[in-house]
Short mmCIF file of C-alpha atoms in Angstrom, two decimals:
data_model
loop_
_atom_site.label_atom_id
_atom_site.label_comp_id
_atom_site.label_asym_id
_atom_site.label_seq_id
_atom_site.Cartn_x
_atom_site.Cartn_y
_atom_site.Cartn_z
CA UNK R 360 -107.62 -65.40 103.03
CA UNK R 361 -106.39 -64.01 99.71
CA UNK R 362 -102.75 -64.74 100.66
CA UNK R 363 -99.90 -64.22 98.23
CA UNK R 364 -99.19 -65.45 94.73
CA UNK R 365 -97.37 -68.77 94.44
CA UNK R 366 -94.14 -69.06 92.54
CA UNK R 367 -93.97 -70.98 89.28
CA UNK R 368 -92.06 -73.77 91.04
CA UNK R 369 -94.76 -74.06 93.70
CA UNK R 370 -97.39 -74.13 90.98
CA UNK R 371 -95.60 -76.91 89.08
CA UNK R 372 -95.00 -78.96 92.22
CA UNK R 373 -98.62 -78.57 93.31
CA UNK R 374 -99.88 -79.69 89.89
CA UNK R 375 -97.53 -82.70 89.95
CA UNK R 376 -98.73 -83.67 93.41
CA UNK R 377 -102.37 -83.42 92.33
CA UNK R 378 -101.77 -85.44 89.15
CA UNK R 379 -99.58 -88.27 90.42
CA UNK R 380 -98.68 -87.71 94.06
CA UNK R 381 -95.13 -87.45 95.26
CA UNK R 382 -95.17 -89.91 98.13
CA UNK R 383 -92.42 -88.82 100.49
CA UNK R 384 -90.09 -87.56 97.75
CA UNK R 385 -91.09 -83.97 98.57
CA UNK R 386 -90.66 -84.41 102.33
CA UNK R 387 -87.66 -82.45 103.65
CA UNK R 388 -86.53 -83.72 107.06
CA UNK R 389 -83.83 -82.19 109.24
CA UNK R 390 -82.42 -83.56 112.50
CA UNK R 391 -80.71 -81.61 115.30
CA UNK R 392 -78.96 -83.71 117.96
CA UNK R 393 -78.74 -81.97 121.35
CA UNK R 394 -76.60 -83.25 124.21
CA UNK R 395 -76.52 -81.62 127.62
CA UNK R 396 -78.89 -79.91 130.01
CA UNK R 397 -81.62 -78.96 127.54
CA UNK R 398 -84.23 -76.38 128.50
CA UNK R 399 -87.12 -78.19 126.84
CA UNK R 400 -89.58 -75.36 127.30
CA UNK R 401 -87.17 -72.84 125.79
CA UNK R 402 -86.54 -75.08 122.76
CA UNK R 403 -90.24 -75.65 122.06
CA UNK R 404 -90.83 -71.90 122.46
CA UNK R 405 -87.99 -71.27 120.00
CA UNK R 406 -89.66 -73.60 117.48
CA UNK R 407 -92.92 -71.67 117.82
CA UNK R 408 -91.04 -68.38 117.44
CA UNK R 409 -89.46 -69.60 114.20
CA UNK R 410 -92.93 -70.44 112.86
CA UNK R 411 -94.14 -66.94 113.75
CA UNK R 412 -91.11 -65.38 112.08
CA UNK R 413 -91.54 -67.32 108.81
CA UNK R 414 -95.17 -67.27 107.58
CA UNK R 415 -94.32 -69.69 104.76
CA UNK R 416 -94.07 -72.50 107.32
CA UNK R 417 -97.76 -72.07 108.15
CA UNK R 418 -98.92 -71.78 104.55
CA UNK R 419 -100.66 -74.07 102.07
CA UNK R 420 -101.13 -73.75 98.34
CA UNK R 421 -104.78 -73.63 97.37
CA UNK R 422 -107.05 -72.50 94.56
CA UNK R 423 -108.56 -69.08 95.14
CA UNK R 424 -110.85 -68.18 92.26
CA UNK R 425 -108.97 -69.12 89.10
CA UNK R 426 -105.44 -68.97 90.52
CA UNK R 427 -103.21 -70.67 93.07
CA UNK R 428 -102.23 -68.74 96.19
CA UNK R 429 -100.23 -69.35 99.33
CA UNK R 430 -102.63 -68.92 102.25
CA UNK R 431 -102.52 -69.73 105.98
CA UNK R 432 -103.18 -73.36 106.79
CA UNK R 433 -103.57 -75.37 109.97
CA UNK R 434 -101.33 -74.54 112.91
CA UNK R 435 -97.82 -75.95 112.69
CA UNK R 436 -97.43 -78.55 115.47
CA UNK R 437 -94.55 -78.15 117.91
CA UNK R 438 -94.65 -81.11 120.25
CA UNK R 439 -92.65 -83.32 122.52
CA UNK R 440 -92.95 -87.02 121.72
CA UNK R 441 -94.63 -88.95 124.52
CA UNK R 442 -92.55 -92.08 124.05
CA UNK R 443 -88.84 -92.43 124.82
CA UNK R 444 -86.80 -92.98 121.66
CA UNK R 445 -83.77 -95.20 122.01
CA UNK R 446 -80.73 -93.49 120.52
CA UNK R 447 -80.11 -96.23 118.02
CA UNK R 448 -77.26 -96.30 115.50
CA UNK R 449 -78.15 -95.83 111.85
CA UNK R 450 -79.79 -98.75 110.12
CA UNK R 451 -78.65 -100.58 107.01
CA UNK R 452 -76.29 -98.54 104.79
CA UNK R 453 -78.86 -98.26 102.02
CA UNK R 454 -81.78 -97.46 104.35
CA UNK R 455 -80.55 -95.46 107.37
CA UNK R 456 -83.01 -94.88 110.20
CA UNK R 457 -83.17 -93.24 113.61
CA UNK R 458 -85.73 -95.64 115.01
CA UNK R 459 -89.42 -96.18 114.30
CA UNK R 460 -90.62 -92.92 115.91
CA UNK R 461 -88.51 -90.70 113.69
CA UNK R 462 -89.22 -92.80 110.62
CA UNK R 463 -92.96 -92.58 111.26
CA UNK R 464 -92.80 -88.77 111.45
CA UNK R 465 -90.75 -88.52 108.25
CA UNK R 466 -93.17 -90.77 106.36
CA UNK R 467 -96.37 -89.24 107.75
CA UNK R 468 -98.32 -87.64 104.89
CA UNK R 469 -99.06 -83.93 104.67
CA UNK R 470 -102.54 -82.61 104.03
CA UNK R 471 -101.83 -80.40 101.03
CA UNK R 472 -105.25 -78.74 101.15
CA UNK R 473 -105.50 -77.92 104.86
CA UNK R 474 -101.95 -78.22 106.12
CA UNK R 475 -99.89 -78.00 108.14
CA UNK R 476 -96.97 -78.46 105.76
CA UNK R 477 -94.36 -78.46 108.53
CA UNK R 478 -93.95 -80.03 111.96
CA UNK R 479 -91.47 -80.15 114.86
CA UNK R 480 -91.09 -83.19 117.11
CA UNK R 481 -88.70 -83.42 120.06
CA UNK R 482 -87.57 -86.90 121.10
CA UNK R 483 -85.70 -87.84 124.27
CA UNK R 484 -83.04 -90.39 123.34
CA UNK R 485 -81.22 -90.85 126.63
CA UNK R 486 -80.05 -89.04 129.76
CA UNK R 487 -79.15 -85.55 128.64
CA UNK R 488 -79.74 -86.49 124.98
CA UNK R 489 -82.46 -85.22 122.66
CA UNK R 490 -83.25 -85.32 118.96
CA UNK R 491 -85.26 -82.53 117.34
CA UNK R 492 -86.89 -83.60 114.09
CA UNK R 493 -88.24 -81.02 111.66
CA UNK R 494 -90.12 -82.12 108.54
CA UNK R 495 -91.55 -79.81 105.88
CA UNK R 496 -93.08 -80.26 102.47
CA UNK R 497 -90.93 -78.97 99.64
CA UNK R 498 -93.77 -76.64 98.59
CA UNK R 499 -92.74 -74.25 101.38
CA UNK R 500 -89.11 -75.17 102.03
CA UNK R 501 -85.78 -75.61 100.23
CA UNK R 502 -82.18 -76.53 101.00
CA UNK R 503 -81.01 -73.07 102.00
CA UNK R 504 -84.06 -72.77 104.25
CA UNK R 505 -82.49 -75.50 106.40
CA UNK R 506 -79.60 -73.20 107.30
CA UNK R 507 -81.98 -70.33 108.03
CA UNK R 508 -84.24 -72.47 110.21
CA UNK R 509 -81.45 -73.87 112.40
CA UNK R 510 -79.74 -70.47 112.69
CA UNK R 511 -82.95 -68.77 113.80
CA UNK R 512 -83.86 -71.66 116.08
CA UNK R 513 -80.50 -71.36 117.88
CA UNK R 514 -80.87 -67.57 118.15
CA UNK R 515 -84.30 -67.82 119.80
CA UNK R 516 -83.13 -70.60 122.13
CA UNK R 517 -80.12 -68.52 123.15
CA UNK R 518 -82.34 -65.57 124.00
CA UNK R 519 -80.99 -63.53 121.09
CA UNK R 520 -83.98 -63.17 118.75
CA UNK R 521 -83.02 -62.06 115.23
CA UNK R 522 -84.32 -58.72 113.92
CA UNK R 523 -87.71 -58.74 112.14
CA UNK R 524 -87.77 -59.70 108.48
CA UNK R 525 -89.25 -57.40 105.82
CA UNK R 526 -92.32 -58.85 104.15
CA UNK R 527 -92.04 -60.06 100.55
CA UNK R 528 -94.44 -61.25 97.87
CA UNK R 529 -92.00 -63.44 96.01
CA UNK R 530 -94.61 -64.88 93.66
CA UNK R 531 -95.57 -61.52 92.24
CA UNK R 532 -91.97 -60.29 92.04
CA UNK R 533 -90.95 -63.51 90.30
CA UNK R 534 -93.59 -63.06 87.63
CA UNK R 535 -92.19 -59.64 86.80
CA UNK R 536 -88.64 -61.00 86.54
CA UNK R 537 -89.71 -63.97 84.43
CA UNK R 538 -91.78 -61.80 82.05
CA UNK R 539 -88.73 -59.66 81.34
CA UNK R 540 -86.59 -62.60 80.11
CA UNK R 541 -89.25 -65.05 78.89
CA UNK R 542 -88.90 -64.30 75.14
CA UNK R 543 -85.13 -64.82 75.32
CA UNK R 544 -85.59 -67.97 77.41
CA UNK R 545 -87.92 -69.45 74.80
CA UNK R 546 -85.36 -68.87 72.08
CA UNK R 547 -82.63 -70.31 74.25
CA UNK R 548 -84.43 -73.56 75.11
CA UNK R 549 -86.11 -74.20 71.76
CA UNK R 550 -83.01 -75.81 70.11
CA UNK R 551 -81.65 -77.29 73.36
CA UNK R 552 -84.53 -79.28 74.85
CA UNK R 553 -85.54 -82.73 73.74
CA UNK R 554 -87.86 -85.02 75.68
CA UNK R 555 -85.54 -87.31 77.64
CA UNK R 556 -84.94 -90.68 76.14
CA UNK R 557 -83.07 -93.49 77.80
CA UNK R 558 -80.18 -93.02 80.21
CA UNK R 559 -78.04 -96.11 80.68
CA UNK R 560 -76.41 -96.76 84.05
CA UNK R 561 -74.41 -99.96 84.63
CA UNK R 562 -76.22 -101.68 81.78
CA UNK R 563 -79.71 -100.75 82.96
CA UNK R 564 -82.02 -98.36 81.15
CA UNK R 565 -83.34 -95.48 83.25
CA UNK R 566 -86.55 -93.80 82.13
CA UNK R 567 -88.29 -92.89 85.38
CA UNK R 568 -89.27 -89.25 85.95
CA UNK R 569 -91.82 -89.98 88.63
CA UNK R 570 -91.58 -89.72 92.40
CA UNK R 571 -91.60 -92.91 94.37
CA UNK R 572 -90.06 -94.99 97.11
CA UNK R 573 -86.29 -94.87 97.13
CA UNK R 574 -83.14 -96.05 98.81
CA UNK R 575 -80.04 -94.08 99.69
CA UNK R 576 -76.29 -94.55 99.79
CA UNK R 577 -74.22 -91.92 101.58
CA UNK R 578 -70.55 -91.21 101.04
CA UNK R 579 -68.19 -88.31 101.69
CA UNK R 580 -65.42 -87.08 99.42
CA UNK R 581 -62.30 -85.64 101.02
CA UNK R 582 -62.30 -81.83 100.85
CA UNK R 583 -59.26 -81.84 98.58
CA UNK R 584 -60.46 -84.42 96.04
CA UNK R 585 -62.81 -82.54 93.66
CA UNK R 586 -60.52 -79.60 92.81
CA UNK R 587 -59.37 -78.30 89.40
CA UNK R 588 -57.97 -74.77 89.05
CA UNK R 589 -60.42 -72.42 87.34
CA UNK R 590 -63.44 -74.59 88.10
CA UNK R 591 -65.75 -74.73 91.10
CA UNK R 592 -66.15 -77.99 92.97
CA UNK R 593 -69.72 -78.22 91.69
CA UNK R 594 -68.57 -77.82 88.08
CA UNK R 595 -65.97 -80.54 88.57
CA UNK R 596 -68.53 -82.89 90.11
CA UNK R 597 -71.06 -82.27 87.33
CA UNK R 598 -68.41 -82.80 84.64
CA UNK R 599 -67.37 -86.03 86.35
CA UNK R 600 -70.98 -87.22 86.45
CA UNK R 601 -71.45 -86.46 82.73
CA UNK R 602 -68.18 -88.25 81.97
CA UNK R 603 -69.27 -91.25 84.01
CA UNK R 604 -72.58 -91.39 82.12
CA UNK R 605 -70.61 -91.25 78.85
CA UNK R 606 -68.66 -94.26 80.07
CA UNK R 607 -71.90 -96.10 80.73
CA UNK R 608 -72.76 -95.78 77.04
CA UNK R 609 -74.64 -92.46 76.73
CA UNK R 610 -73.42 -90.53 73.69
CA UNK R 611 -75.57 -87.56 74.71
CA UNK R 612 -75.94 -86.75 78.40
CA UNK R 613 -78.60 -84.66 80.10
CA UNK R 614 -78.86 -84.20 83.83
CA UNK R 615 -81.16 -81.88 85.74
CA UNK R 616 -79.70 -79.38 88.20
CA UNK R 617 -81.45 -77.54 91.04
CA UNK R 618 -80.65 -73.83 90.82
CA UNK R 619 -81.37 -71.20 93.44
CA UNK R 620 -83.80 -68.44 92.43
CA UNK R 621 -83.55 -66.67 95.79
CA UNK R 622 -83.43 -62.88 95.22
CA UNK R 623 -81.49 -60.56 97.51
CA UNK R 624 -84.67 -59.38 99.24
CA UNK R 625 -85.42 -62.98 100.25
CA UNK R 626 -82.16 -63.38 102.15
CA UNK R 627 -83.08 -64.78 105.53
CA UNK R 628 -86.53 -65.95 104.42
CA UNK R 629 -87.69 -69.56 104.56
CA UNK R 630 -89.50 -70.71 101.44
CA UNK R 631 -89.13 -72.42 98.08
CA UNK R 632 -86.62 -70.58 95.91
CA UNK R 633 -85.43 -73.30 93.53
CA UNK R 634 -85.80 -74.08 89.83
CA UNK R 635 -84.78 -77.37 88.19
CA UNK R 636 -83.24 -76.99 84.73
CA UNK R 637 -81.53 -79.42 82.35
CA UNK R 638 -77.84 -79.30 81.47
CA UNK R 639 -76.81 -81.24 78.36
CA UNK R 640 -73.50 -82.31 76.85
CA UNK R 641 -72.21 -84.45 74.00
CA UNK R 642 -68.72 -85.49 75.12
CA UNK R 643 -66.63 -87.04 72.35
CA UNK R 644 -64.23 -88.82 74.65
CA UNK R 645 -61.22 -87.29 72.88
CA UNK R 646 -61.21 -83.99 74.77
CA UNK R 647 -59.40 -83.74 78.07
CA UNK R 648 -61.34 -83.58 81.30
CA UNK R 649 -60.27 -79.95 81.75
CA UNK R 650 -61.50 -79.06 78.25
CA UNK R 651 -64.78 -80.87 78.73
CA UNK R 652 -65.40 -79.42 82.19
CA UNK R 653 -64.60 -75.91 80.91
CA UNK R 654 -67.08 -76.31 78.04
CA UNK R 655 -69.72 -77.66 80.42
CA UNK R 656 -69.05 -74.68 82.68
CA UNK R 657 -69.74 -72.35 79.75
CA UNK R 658 -73.04 -74.13 79.08
CA UNK R 659 -73.95 -73.84 82.75
CA UNK R 660 -73.28 -70.11 82.61
CA UNK R 661 -75.71 -69.85 79.70
CA UNK R 662 -78.35 -71.79 81.64
CA UNK R 663 -77.80 -69.51 84.65
CA UNK R 664 -78.98 -66.54 82.60
CA UNK R 665 -82.47 -68.06 82.64
CA UNK R 666 -82.44 -69.68 86.08
CA UNK R 667 -85.59 -67.77 87.06
CA UNK R 668 -87.64 -69.27 84.20
CA UNK R 669 -89.09 -72.78 84.70
CA UNK R 670 -88.71 -74.90 81.59
CA UNK R 671 -92.49 -75.37 81.52
CA UNK R 672 -92.91 -71.58 81.12
CA UNK R 673 -90.41 -71.37 78.27
CA UNK R 674 -91.81 -74.50 76.60
CA UNK R 675 -95.49 -74.70 77.66
CA UNK R 676 -96.14 -78.08 76.04
CA UNK R 677 -93.96 -79.90 78.56
CA UNK R 678 -96.06 -82.16 80.76
CA UNK R 679 -95.47 -81.93 84.52
CA UNK R 680 -93.17 -84.57 85.99
CA UNK R 681 -91.55 -84.94 89.38
CA UNK R 682 -88.18 -84.87 87.60
CA UNK R 683 -87.20 -83.33 84.27
CA UNK R 684 -84.88 -86.24 83.43
CA UNK R 685 -84.00 -89.54 85.15
CA UNK R 686 -80.70 -88.29 86.65
CA UNK R 687 -80.51 -85.09 88.69
CA UNK R 688 -78.23 -83.18 91.06
CA UNK R 689 -78.73 -80.70 93.89
CA UNK R 690 -75.67 -79.03 95.35
CA UNK R 691 -75.49 -76.73 98.36
CA UNK R 692 -72.40 -75.07 99.80
CA UNK R 693 -72.04 -74.56 103.55
CA UNK R 694 -68.97 -72.64 104.66
CA UNK R 695 -69.97 -71.94 108.27
CA UNK R 696 -70.04 -74.17 111.30
CA UNK R 697 -73.32 -75.44 112.72
CA UNK R 698 -75.10 -72.86 114.93
CA UNK R 699 -74.37 -72.95 118.65
CA UNK R 700 -77.12 -73.77 121.16
CA UNK R 701 -76.03 -72.25 124.48
CA UNK R 702 -74.88 -74.85 127.01
CA UNK R 703 -75.40 -77.76 124.61
CA UNK R 704 -73.33 -79.94 122.34
CA UNK R 705 -75.34 -79.72 119.10
CA UNK R 706 -74.89 -81.33 115.70
CA UNK R 707 -77.07 -81.20 112.60
CA UNK R 708 -77.87 -83.84 109.99
CA UNK R 709 -78.46 -81.79 106.84
CA UNK R 710 -79.34 -84.62 104.42
CA UNK R 711 -81.74 -86.83 106.36
CA UNK R 712 -83.27 -89.38 104.01
CA UNK R 713 -86.98 -89.01 103.25
CA UNK R 714 -87.26 -92.59 101.89
CA UNK R 715 -88.26 -91.28 98.45
CA UNK R 716 -86.66 -90.23 95.17
CA UNK R 717 -87.63 -88.02 92.25
CA UNK R 718 -86.62 -89.74 89.03
CA UNK R 719 -84.35 -92.77 88.97
CA UNK R 720 -81.14 -91.33 90.44
CA UNK R 721 -80.59 -88.14 92.42
CA UNK R 722 -77.39 -86.85 93.97
CA UNK R 723 -78.08 -84.57 96.93
CA UNK R 724 -74.78 -82.88 97.78
CA UNK R 725 -73.76 -80.68 100.71
CA UNK R 726 -70.31 -79.16 100.40
CA UNK R 727 -69.36 -78.22 103.94
CA UNK R 728 -66.42 -77.89 106.31
CA UNK R 729 -66.19 -81.67 106.68
CA UNK R 730 -65.99 -82.39 102.95
CA UNK R 731 -68.43 -83.05 100.14
CA UNK R 732 -71.25 -85.20 101.50
CA UNK R 733 -73.26 -87.00 98.82
CA UNK R 734 -76.59 -88.66 99.45
CA UNK R 735 -77.16 -90.87 96.42
CA UNK R 736 -80.91 -91.46 96.28
CA UNK R 737 -82.11 -94.04 93.81
CA UNK R 738 -84.96 -96.19 92.60
CA UNK R 739 -83.88 -99.66 93.79
CA UNK R 740 -85.54 -101.39 90.84
CA UNK R 741 -83.78 -99.42 88.10
CA UNK R 742 -80.54 -98.66 89.97
CA UNK R 743 -79.96 -101.65 92.25
CA UNK R 744 -76.17 -101.20 92.38
CA UNK R 745 -75.88 -97.74 93.91
CA UNK R 746 -72.56 -98.70 95.50
CA UNK R 747 -71.15 -99.41 92.04
CA UNK R 748 -72.24 -96.00 90.78
CA UNK R 749 -70.76 -94.27 93.81
CA UNK R 750 -67.44 -96.06 93.50
CA UNK R 751 -67.22 -95.40 89.75
CA UNK R 752 -67.85 -91.70 90.34
CA UNK R 753 -65.39 -91.50 93.23
CA UNK R 754 -62.59 -93.14 91.25
CA UNK R 755 -63.23 -90.99 88.20
CA UNK R 756 -63.18 -87.83 90.31
CA UNK R 757 -59.93 -88.86 91.94
CA UNK R 758 -58.28 -89.57 88.64
CA UNK R 759 -59.65 -86.46 86.90
CA UNK R 760 -58.49 -84.13 89.65
CA UNK R 761 -55.06 -85.77 89.81
CA UNK R 762 -54.54 -85.31 86.07
CA UNK R 763 -57.28 -83.11 84.50
CA UNK R 764 -55.45 -83.11 81.16
CA UNK R 765 -56.15 -86.78 80.51
CA UNK R 766 -58.58 -87.43 77.62
CA UNK R 767 -61.98 -88.66 78.75
CA UNK R 768 -61.55 -92.06 77.11
CA UNK R 769 -58.42 -92.63 79.21
CA UNK R 770 -60.22 -91.55 82.38
CA UNK R 771 -62.82 -94.21 81.69
CA UNK R 772 -60.34 -97.05 81.36
CA UNK R 773 -60.60 -99.63 84.10
CA UNK R 774 -56.89 -100.27 84.55
CA UNK R 775 -55.89 -97.46 86.85
CA UNK R 776 -54.36 -97.36 90.29
CA UNK R 777 -54.26 -94.06 92.20
CA UNK R 778 -50.76 -92.75 92.83
CA UNK R 779 -49.66 -92.52 96.48
CA UNK R 780 -50.50 -89.22 98.16
#
């Protein structure tokens, strides 16, 4: 029952949940569509095999003595839904849905004390059509874990079980890594961090750092749009977001960014290997987009040096919040095709909406073979015009990547028509 040590991120998330509750903002759903002659028994057995392979899926965070530990919880359910689920098209653009059965499973609360913190549900949606829904709490799961889960699930279904994974105690190993750089991290963050003030978006003041009910707007950028030589697509997107926030009237801009803390020995392991850190800028408007993005890239590289250290460890007086600042970004790159399920036509929805949001505005991005997919999750009360934000960002990205040597103040002018391509 002693289990393993939790990571600092798990500890912070657990404390936040206990203090204020996260609603569904920490629910991480994933949908696999399967078309063809599905071997239902083999798929459900594959789900159970994935749970056996990844102990984190069956864990809960609990107090043992005077510390938090990850211990086994209730059995992870792997079940076939009794009711037929009509294969309905997505719902309203700002509130997509797969029907009431899927929605109910996504919204269903987790028992953080007893578990389970993950569940599989298989729905039949038509002749030769099925939908597999997986939902996990963020305490035990992250974005990269989605790729690992689907890959392993396909391998077990195909009768090609992956080799055993070596055991790890990531919590203990993380504490050693953090201790080694903690003094330097404290010095680094001391002059950089200020409690977030107001962030203005389309004339509205954003202050929220809580978790609550949200809405979503999805859009995809063409694979060739966000590209500037010498910069990654993520760096270009982040620079464009900071520039857009400058245009909304923010002289100083701070956004939070989810950074992977996954060590090499955790490759192939499901779990929570993420740390949210702030990235700040003070764009003058006179520098070119290339100059600004390059400077922001340099700041990012500095932040990366301390990606293992949660801000609350470097600056212990910070109170726990669901989000560090009102506007945040998560960005994941996928360069491989979806895993193959033998004899089936399979497709995966990687950014299924959980009907919640941390903070006021969060951009969940998946950069894959089909382009850059952005799920813009927002508090509908403070950011009612998500479509306006998305269009402003899209136009700015298009203009910045067409001519990255334009000054920021020219990029933010309204009178611009894209040149023919």
